[in-house]
CSV table of C-alpha atoms in Angstrom, one decimal:
chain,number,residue,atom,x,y,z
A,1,UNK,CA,-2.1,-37.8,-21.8
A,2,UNK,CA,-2.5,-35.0,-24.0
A,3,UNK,CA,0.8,-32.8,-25.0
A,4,UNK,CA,1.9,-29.7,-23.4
A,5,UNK,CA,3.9,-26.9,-25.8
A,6,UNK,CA,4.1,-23.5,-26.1
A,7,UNK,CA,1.3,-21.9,-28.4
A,8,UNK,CA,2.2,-18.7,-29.8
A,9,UNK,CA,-0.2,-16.1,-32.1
A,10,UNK,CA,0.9,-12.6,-33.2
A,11,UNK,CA,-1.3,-10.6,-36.1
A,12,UNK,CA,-1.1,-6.8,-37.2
A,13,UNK,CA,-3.9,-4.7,-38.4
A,14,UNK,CA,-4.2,-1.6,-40.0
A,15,UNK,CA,-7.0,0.6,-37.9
A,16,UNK,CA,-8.3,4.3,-39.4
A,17,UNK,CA,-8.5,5.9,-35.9
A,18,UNK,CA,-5.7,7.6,-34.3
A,19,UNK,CA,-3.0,5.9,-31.9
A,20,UNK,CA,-4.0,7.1,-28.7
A,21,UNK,CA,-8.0,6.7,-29.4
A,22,UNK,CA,-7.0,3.0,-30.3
A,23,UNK,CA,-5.1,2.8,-26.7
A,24,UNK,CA,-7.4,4.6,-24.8
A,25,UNK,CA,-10.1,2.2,-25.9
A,26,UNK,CA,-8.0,-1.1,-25.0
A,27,UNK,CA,-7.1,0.8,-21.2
A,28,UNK,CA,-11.1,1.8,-20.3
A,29,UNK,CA,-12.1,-2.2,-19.5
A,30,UNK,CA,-15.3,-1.7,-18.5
A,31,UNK,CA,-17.0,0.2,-21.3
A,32,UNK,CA,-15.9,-2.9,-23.4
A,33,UNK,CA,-19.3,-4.8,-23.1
A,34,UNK,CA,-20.8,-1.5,-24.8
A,35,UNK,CA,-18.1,-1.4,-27.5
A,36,UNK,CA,-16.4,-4.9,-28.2
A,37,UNK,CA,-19.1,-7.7,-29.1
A,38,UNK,CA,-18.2,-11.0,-27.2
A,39,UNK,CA,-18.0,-9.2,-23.5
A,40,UNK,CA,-20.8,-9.2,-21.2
A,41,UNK,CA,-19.5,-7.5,-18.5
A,42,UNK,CA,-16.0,-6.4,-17.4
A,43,UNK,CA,-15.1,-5.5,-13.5
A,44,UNK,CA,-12.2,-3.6,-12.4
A,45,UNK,CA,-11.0,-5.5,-8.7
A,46,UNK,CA,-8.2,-3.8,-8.5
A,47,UNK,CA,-6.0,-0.7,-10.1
A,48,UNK,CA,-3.4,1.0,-8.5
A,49,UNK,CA,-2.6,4.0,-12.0
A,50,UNK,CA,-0.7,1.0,-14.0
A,51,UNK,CA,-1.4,-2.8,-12.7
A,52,UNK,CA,-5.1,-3.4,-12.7
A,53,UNK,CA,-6.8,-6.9,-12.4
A,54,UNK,CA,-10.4,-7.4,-14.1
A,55,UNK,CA,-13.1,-10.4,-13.9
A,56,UNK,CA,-14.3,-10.3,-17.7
A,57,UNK,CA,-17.8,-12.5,-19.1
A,58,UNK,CA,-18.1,-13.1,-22.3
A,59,UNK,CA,-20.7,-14.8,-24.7
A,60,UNK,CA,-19.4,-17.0,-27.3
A,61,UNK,CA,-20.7,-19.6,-29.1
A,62,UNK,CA,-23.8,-20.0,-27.1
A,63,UNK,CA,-21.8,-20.3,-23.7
A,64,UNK,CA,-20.4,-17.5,-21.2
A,65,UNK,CA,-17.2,-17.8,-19.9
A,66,UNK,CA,-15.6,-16.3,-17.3
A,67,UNK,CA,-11.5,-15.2,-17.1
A,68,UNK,CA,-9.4,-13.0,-14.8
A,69,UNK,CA,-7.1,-10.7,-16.4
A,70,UNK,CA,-3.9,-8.6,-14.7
A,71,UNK,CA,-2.8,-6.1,-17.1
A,72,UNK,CA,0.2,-3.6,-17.2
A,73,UNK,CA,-1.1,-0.3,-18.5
A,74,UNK,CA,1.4,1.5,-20.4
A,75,UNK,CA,0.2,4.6,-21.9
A,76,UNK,CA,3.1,6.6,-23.4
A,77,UNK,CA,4.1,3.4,-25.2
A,78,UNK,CA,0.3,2.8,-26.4
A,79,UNK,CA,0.8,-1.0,-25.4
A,80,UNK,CA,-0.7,-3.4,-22.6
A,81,UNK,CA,0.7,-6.3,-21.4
A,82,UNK,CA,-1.8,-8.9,-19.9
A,83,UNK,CA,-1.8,-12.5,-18.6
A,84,UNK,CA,-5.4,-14.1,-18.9
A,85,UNK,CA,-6.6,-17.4,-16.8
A,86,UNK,CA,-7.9,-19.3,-19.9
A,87,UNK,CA,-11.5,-20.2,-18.8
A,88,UNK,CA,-11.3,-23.5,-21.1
A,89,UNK,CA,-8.4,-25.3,-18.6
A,90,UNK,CA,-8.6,-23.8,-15.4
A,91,UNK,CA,-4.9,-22.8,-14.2
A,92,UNK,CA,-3.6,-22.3,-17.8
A,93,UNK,CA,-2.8,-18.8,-18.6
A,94,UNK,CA,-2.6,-17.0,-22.1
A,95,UNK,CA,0.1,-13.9,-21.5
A,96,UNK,CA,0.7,-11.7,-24.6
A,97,UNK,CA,0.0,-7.9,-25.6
A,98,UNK,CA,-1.4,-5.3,-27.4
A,99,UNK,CA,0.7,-2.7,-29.0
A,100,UNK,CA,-0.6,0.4,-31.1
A,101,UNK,CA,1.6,2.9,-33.2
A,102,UNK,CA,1.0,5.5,-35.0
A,103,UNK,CA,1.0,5.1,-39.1
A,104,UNK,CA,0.1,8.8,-40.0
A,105,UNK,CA,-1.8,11.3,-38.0
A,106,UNK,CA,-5.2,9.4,-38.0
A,107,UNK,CA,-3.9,5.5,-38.9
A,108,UNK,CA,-2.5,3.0,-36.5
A,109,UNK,CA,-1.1,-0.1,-36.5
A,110,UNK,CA,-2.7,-2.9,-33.9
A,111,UNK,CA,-0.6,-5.6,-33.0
A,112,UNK,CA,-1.2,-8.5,-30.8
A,113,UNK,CA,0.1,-10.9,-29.4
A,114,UNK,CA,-0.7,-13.9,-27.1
A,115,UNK,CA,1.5,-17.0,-25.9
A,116,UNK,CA,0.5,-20.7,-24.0
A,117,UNK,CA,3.0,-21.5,-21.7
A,118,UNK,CA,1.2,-25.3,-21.1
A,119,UNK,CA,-1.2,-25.3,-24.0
A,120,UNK,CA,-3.2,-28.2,-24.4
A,121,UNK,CA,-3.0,-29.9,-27.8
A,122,UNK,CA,-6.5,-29.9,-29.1
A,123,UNK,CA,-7.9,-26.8,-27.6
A,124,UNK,CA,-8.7,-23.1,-28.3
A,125,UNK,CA,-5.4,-22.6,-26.9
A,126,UNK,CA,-4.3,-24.6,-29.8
A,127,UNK,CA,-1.9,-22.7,-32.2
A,128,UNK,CA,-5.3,-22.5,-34.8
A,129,UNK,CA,-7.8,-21.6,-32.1
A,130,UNK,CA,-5.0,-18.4,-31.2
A,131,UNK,CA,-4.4,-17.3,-34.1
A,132,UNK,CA,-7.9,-17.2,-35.0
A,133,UNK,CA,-8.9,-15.7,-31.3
A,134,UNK,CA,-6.2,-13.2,-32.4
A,135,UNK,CA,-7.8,-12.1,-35.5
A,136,UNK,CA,-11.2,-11.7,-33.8
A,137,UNK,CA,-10.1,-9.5,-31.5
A,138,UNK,CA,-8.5,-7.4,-33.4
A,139,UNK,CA,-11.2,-7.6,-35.6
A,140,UNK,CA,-13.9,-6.3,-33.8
A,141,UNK,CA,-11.2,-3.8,-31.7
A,142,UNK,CA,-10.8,-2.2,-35.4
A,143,UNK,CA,-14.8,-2.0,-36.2
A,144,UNK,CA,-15.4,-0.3,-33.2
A,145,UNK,CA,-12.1,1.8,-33.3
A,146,UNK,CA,-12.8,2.9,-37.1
A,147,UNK,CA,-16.5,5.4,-35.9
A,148,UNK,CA,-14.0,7.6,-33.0
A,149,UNK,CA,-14.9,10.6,-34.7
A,150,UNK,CA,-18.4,9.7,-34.6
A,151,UNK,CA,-18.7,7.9,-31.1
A,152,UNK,CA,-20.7,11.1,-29.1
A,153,UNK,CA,-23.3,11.0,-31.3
A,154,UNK,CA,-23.8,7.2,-30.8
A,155,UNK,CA,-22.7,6.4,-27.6
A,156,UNK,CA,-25.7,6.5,-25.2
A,157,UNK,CA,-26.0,6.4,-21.2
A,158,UNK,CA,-28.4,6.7,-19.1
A,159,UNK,CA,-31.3,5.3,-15.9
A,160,UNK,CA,-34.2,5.0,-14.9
A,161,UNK,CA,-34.8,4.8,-10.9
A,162,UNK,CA,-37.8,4.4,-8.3
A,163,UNK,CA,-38.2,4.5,-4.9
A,164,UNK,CA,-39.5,1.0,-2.9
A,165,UNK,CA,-40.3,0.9,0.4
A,166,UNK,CA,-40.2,-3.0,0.9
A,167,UNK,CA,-37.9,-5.4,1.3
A,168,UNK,CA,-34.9,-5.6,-1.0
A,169,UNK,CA,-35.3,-9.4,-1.5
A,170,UNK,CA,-38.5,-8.9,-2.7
A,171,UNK,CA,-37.5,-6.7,-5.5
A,172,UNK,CA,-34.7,-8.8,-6.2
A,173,UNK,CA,-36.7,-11.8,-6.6
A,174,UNK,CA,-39.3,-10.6,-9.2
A,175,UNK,CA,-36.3,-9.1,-11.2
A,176,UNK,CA,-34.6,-12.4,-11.2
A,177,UNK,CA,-37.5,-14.6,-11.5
A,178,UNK,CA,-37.8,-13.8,-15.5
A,179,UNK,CA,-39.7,-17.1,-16.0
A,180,UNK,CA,-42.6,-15.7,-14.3
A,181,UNK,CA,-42.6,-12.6,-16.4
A,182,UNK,CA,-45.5,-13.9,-18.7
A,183,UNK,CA,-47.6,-14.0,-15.7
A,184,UNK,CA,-47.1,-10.5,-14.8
A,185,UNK,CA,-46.3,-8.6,-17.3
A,186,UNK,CA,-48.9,-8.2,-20.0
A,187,UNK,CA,-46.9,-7.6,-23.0
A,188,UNK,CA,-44.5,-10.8,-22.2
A,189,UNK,CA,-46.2,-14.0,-23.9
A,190,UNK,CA,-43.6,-16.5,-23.1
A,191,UNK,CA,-39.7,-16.3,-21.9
A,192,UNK,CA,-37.5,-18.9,-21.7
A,193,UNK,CA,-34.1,-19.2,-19.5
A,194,UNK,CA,-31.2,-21.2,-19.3
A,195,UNK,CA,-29.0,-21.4,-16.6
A,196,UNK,CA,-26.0,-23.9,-16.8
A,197,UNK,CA,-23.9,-22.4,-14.0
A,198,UNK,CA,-26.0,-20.6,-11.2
A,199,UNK,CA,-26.4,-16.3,-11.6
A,200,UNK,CA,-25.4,-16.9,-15.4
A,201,UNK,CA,-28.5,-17.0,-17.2
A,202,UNK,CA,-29.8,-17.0,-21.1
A,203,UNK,CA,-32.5,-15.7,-21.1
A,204,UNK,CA,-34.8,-15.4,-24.7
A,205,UNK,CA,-38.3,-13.5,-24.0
A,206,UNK,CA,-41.1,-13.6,-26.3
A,207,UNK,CA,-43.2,-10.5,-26.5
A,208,UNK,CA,-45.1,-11.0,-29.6
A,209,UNK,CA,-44.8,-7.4,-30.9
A,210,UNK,CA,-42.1,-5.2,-32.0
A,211,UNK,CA,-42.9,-2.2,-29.7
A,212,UNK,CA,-43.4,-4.6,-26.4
A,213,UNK,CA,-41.3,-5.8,-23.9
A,214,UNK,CA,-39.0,-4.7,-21.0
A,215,UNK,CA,-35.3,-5.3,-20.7
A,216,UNK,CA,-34.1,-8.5,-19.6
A,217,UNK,CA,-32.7,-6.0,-19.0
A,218,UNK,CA,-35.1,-4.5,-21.4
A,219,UNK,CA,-35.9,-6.4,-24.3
A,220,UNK,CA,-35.2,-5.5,-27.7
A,221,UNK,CA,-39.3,-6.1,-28.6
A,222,UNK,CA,-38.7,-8.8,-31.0
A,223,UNK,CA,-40.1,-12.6,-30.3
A,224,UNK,CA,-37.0,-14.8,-29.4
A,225,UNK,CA,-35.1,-11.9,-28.3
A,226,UNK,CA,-32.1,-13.1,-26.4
A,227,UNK,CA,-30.4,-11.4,-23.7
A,228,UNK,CA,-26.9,-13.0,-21.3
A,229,UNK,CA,-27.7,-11.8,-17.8
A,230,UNK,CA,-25.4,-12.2,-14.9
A,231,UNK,CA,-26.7,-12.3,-11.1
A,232,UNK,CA,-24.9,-11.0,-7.8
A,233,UNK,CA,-28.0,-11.4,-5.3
A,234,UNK,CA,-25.8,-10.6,-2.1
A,235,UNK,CA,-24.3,-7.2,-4.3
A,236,UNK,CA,-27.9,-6.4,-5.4
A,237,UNK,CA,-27.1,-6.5,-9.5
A,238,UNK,CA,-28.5,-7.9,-12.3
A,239,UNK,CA,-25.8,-6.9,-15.6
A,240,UNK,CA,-27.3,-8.0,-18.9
A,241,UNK,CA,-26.3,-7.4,-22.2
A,242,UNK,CA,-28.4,-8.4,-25.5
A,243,UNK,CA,-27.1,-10.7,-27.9
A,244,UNK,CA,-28.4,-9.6,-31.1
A,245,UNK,CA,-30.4,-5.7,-30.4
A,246,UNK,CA,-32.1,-4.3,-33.0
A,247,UNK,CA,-31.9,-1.8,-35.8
A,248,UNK,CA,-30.6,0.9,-35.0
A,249,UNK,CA,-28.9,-0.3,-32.1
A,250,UNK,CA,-25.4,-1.8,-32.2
A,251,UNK,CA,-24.6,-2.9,-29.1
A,252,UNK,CA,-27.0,-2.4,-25.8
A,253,UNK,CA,-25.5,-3.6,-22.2
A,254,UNK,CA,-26.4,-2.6,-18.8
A,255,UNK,CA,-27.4,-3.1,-15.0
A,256,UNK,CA,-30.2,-3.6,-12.6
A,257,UNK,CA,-29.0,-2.6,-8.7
A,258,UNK,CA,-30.5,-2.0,-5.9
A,259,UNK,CA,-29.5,0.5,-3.5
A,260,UNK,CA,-30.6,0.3,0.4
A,261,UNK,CA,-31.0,2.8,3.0
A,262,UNK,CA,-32.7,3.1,6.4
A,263,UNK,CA,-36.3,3.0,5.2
A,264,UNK,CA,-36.1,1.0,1.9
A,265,UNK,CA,-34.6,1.0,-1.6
A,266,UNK,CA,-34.0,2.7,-4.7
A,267,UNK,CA,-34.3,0.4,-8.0
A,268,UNK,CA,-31.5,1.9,-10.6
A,269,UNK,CA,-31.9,0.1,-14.3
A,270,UNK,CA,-28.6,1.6,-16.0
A,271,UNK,CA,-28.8,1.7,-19.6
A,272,UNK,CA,-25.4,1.8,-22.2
A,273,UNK,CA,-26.1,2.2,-25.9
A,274,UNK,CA,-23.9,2.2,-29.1
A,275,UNK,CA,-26.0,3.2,-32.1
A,276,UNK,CA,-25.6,1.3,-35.4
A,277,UNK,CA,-25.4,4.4,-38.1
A,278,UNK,CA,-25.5,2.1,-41.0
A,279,UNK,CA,-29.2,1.0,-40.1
A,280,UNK,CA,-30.4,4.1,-38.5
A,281,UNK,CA,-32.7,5.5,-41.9
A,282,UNK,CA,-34.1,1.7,-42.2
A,283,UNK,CA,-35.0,1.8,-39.2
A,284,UNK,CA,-36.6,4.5,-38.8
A,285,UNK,CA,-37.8,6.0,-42.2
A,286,UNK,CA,-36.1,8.0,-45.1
A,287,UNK,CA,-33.5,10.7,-44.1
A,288,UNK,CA,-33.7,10.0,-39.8
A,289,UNK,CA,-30.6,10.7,-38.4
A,290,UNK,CA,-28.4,9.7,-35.2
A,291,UNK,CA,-30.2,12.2,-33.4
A,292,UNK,CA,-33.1,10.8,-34.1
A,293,UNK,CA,-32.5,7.1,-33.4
A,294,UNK,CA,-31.3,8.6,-29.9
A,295,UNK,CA,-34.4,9.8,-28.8
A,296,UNK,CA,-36.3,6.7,-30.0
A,297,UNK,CA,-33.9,4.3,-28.3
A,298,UNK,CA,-33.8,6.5,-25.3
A,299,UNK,CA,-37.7,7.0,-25.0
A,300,UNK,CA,-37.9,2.8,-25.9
A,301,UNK,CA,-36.1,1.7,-23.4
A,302,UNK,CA,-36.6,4.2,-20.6
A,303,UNK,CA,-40.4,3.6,-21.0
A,304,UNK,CA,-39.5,-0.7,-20.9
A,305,UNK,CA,-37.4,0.1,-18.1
A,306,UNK,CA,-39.9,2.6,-16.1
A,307,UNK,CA,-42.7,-0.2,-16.4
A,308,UNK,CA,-40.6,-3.4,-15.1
A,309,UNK,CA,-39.8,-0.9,-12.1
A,310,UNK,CA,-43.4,-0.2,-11.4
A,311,UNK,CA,-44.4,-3.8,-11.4
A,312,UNK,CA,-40.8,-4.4,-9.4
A,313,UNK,CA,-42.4,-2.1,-6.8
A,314,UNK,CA,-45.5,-3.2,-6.2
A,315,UNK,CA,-44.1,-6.6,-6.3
A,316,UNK,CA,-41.9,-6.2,-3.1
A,317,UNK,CA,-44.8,-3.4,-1.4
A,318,UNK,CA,-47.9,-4.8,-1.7
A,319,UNK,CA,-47.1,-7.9,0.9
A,320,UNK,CA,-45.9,-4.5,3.5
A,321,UNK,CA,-49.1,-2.9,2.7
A,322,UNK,CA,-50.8,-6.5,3.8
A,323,UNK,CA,-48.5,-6.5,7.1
A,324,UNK,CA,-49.8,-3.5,8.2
């Protein structure tokens, strides 16, 4: 039998970005896939101004894992307190927080910390496995924190829509379906998909040219580009974020949904972008700027995305247009 014992972790870091920016990013959950590496997707179930309970995905170490977090929002003490199902032992919980003071006018200090009531001995719950989950976090919370002043320019949202008139589960089905993608779509030469658990899928397409290739959702254009979807056929959504995106893009997540009404659908592929400043001029040439890489990433992607939904479309009308 292995041995049950409390697991504790606490670290501090020193973040150059202001208190409340440093809060205000840990208390907005759901652009977290966007900003914060390992999460796929975050979904608010609940929130009533100051409990909230959230279904997070993330991608680590080649597997996604799924948790459900209830959190205590506390805004005028900059902390959260939060008790996490840990995904690796089903009914094990890690509780803990995250605090943030202020250490000068644009300086904070980050502290969490996170607690095993019935850690298993050998696990990532493991007194190591925290403390080095702990430092992570915190980690990637400060990388992110550190470009506030910086994060209008390379923050990026937007979609791409089109009308269907055909069935839902038609259009559904070709999205999903990204095996057959090299079939249909002429700039996909092969595509590859894992899918341990079914709706959570790896998916790594091969395009065979750096310009080519929609979103998974859209591609990055790279061969072996990889990209963690995750499916809700009876909710009509298909969120994906990719793995590793290219120069100049740091982080690139999204969602494919459909939208019904009396006479047919309308196909939404919603795009969020964080820029990567660092690689923005060897990316794109001698002296580009943020501006710049926004308007290639945005024309990139919406063009990946407009084609997918053209071929979406007459994938769900053309057997209506046979019917009639």
């Amino acid at each position: 039998m292995p041995s049950q014992r409390v697991r504790s972790a606490r670290r501090t870091v020193s973040v150059a970005a202001p208190a409340h920016v440093v809060y205000g990013m840990l208390a907005d959950a759901p652009r977290w896939p966007v900003l914060l590496p390992s999460y796929v997707h975050v979904e608010r179930m609940d929130f009533d101004g100051a409990g909230e309970t959230l279904l997070a995905w993330e991608f680590e170490d080649g597997r996604v894992r799924s948790s459900r977090l209830r959190r205590t929002l506390r805004p005028q003490a900059h902390s959260v307190d939060f008790e996490q199902d840990d995904p690796a032992w089903p009914g094990d919980t890690v509780v803990g927080s995250w605090s943030v003071e202020p250490d000068g006018a644009e300086r904070s200090l980050v502290t969490l910390r996170q607690q095993t009531p019935h850690a298993h001995t050998g696990t990532s719950a493991g007194p190591d496995g925290l403390d080095a989950d702990a430092a992570g976090r915190l980690a990637r919370l400060r990388e992110a924190a550190e470009r506030w002043d910086r994060l209008d320019e390379l923050l990026l949202a937007f979609e791409e829509r089109v009308r269907v008139e055909g069935p839902a589960e038609l259009v559904y089905d070709f999205l999903y379906r990204v095996e057959n993608w090299p079939e249909l779509l002429p700039h996909v030469d092969g595509s590859s998909v894992r899918e341990d658990r079914p709706g959570t899928q790896v998916v790594v397409l091969d395009t065979g040219a750096v310009e080519a290739g929609p979103a998974a959702g859209p591609d990055d254009g790279m061969p072996g580009s990889e990209t963690v979807r995750l499916c809700f056929p009876h909710a009509g959504r298909i969120v994906f974020k990719e793995t590793a995106p290219p120069a100049p893009i740091a982080a690139h997540s999204g969602e494919w949904s459909l939208v019904p009404d009396e006479s047919g659908l309308t196909v939404v592929c919603a795009h969020r972008v964080l820029l990567d400043e660092e690689s923005v001029e060897a990316a794109l040439g001698a002296g580009a700027l943020p501006l710049d890489a926004r308007r290639q990433v945005r024309e990139r992607l919406g063009r990946e995305s407009r084609e997918t939904l053209r071929l979406a479309k007459w994938h769900a009308e053309s057997p209506v247009r046979r019917l009639r």
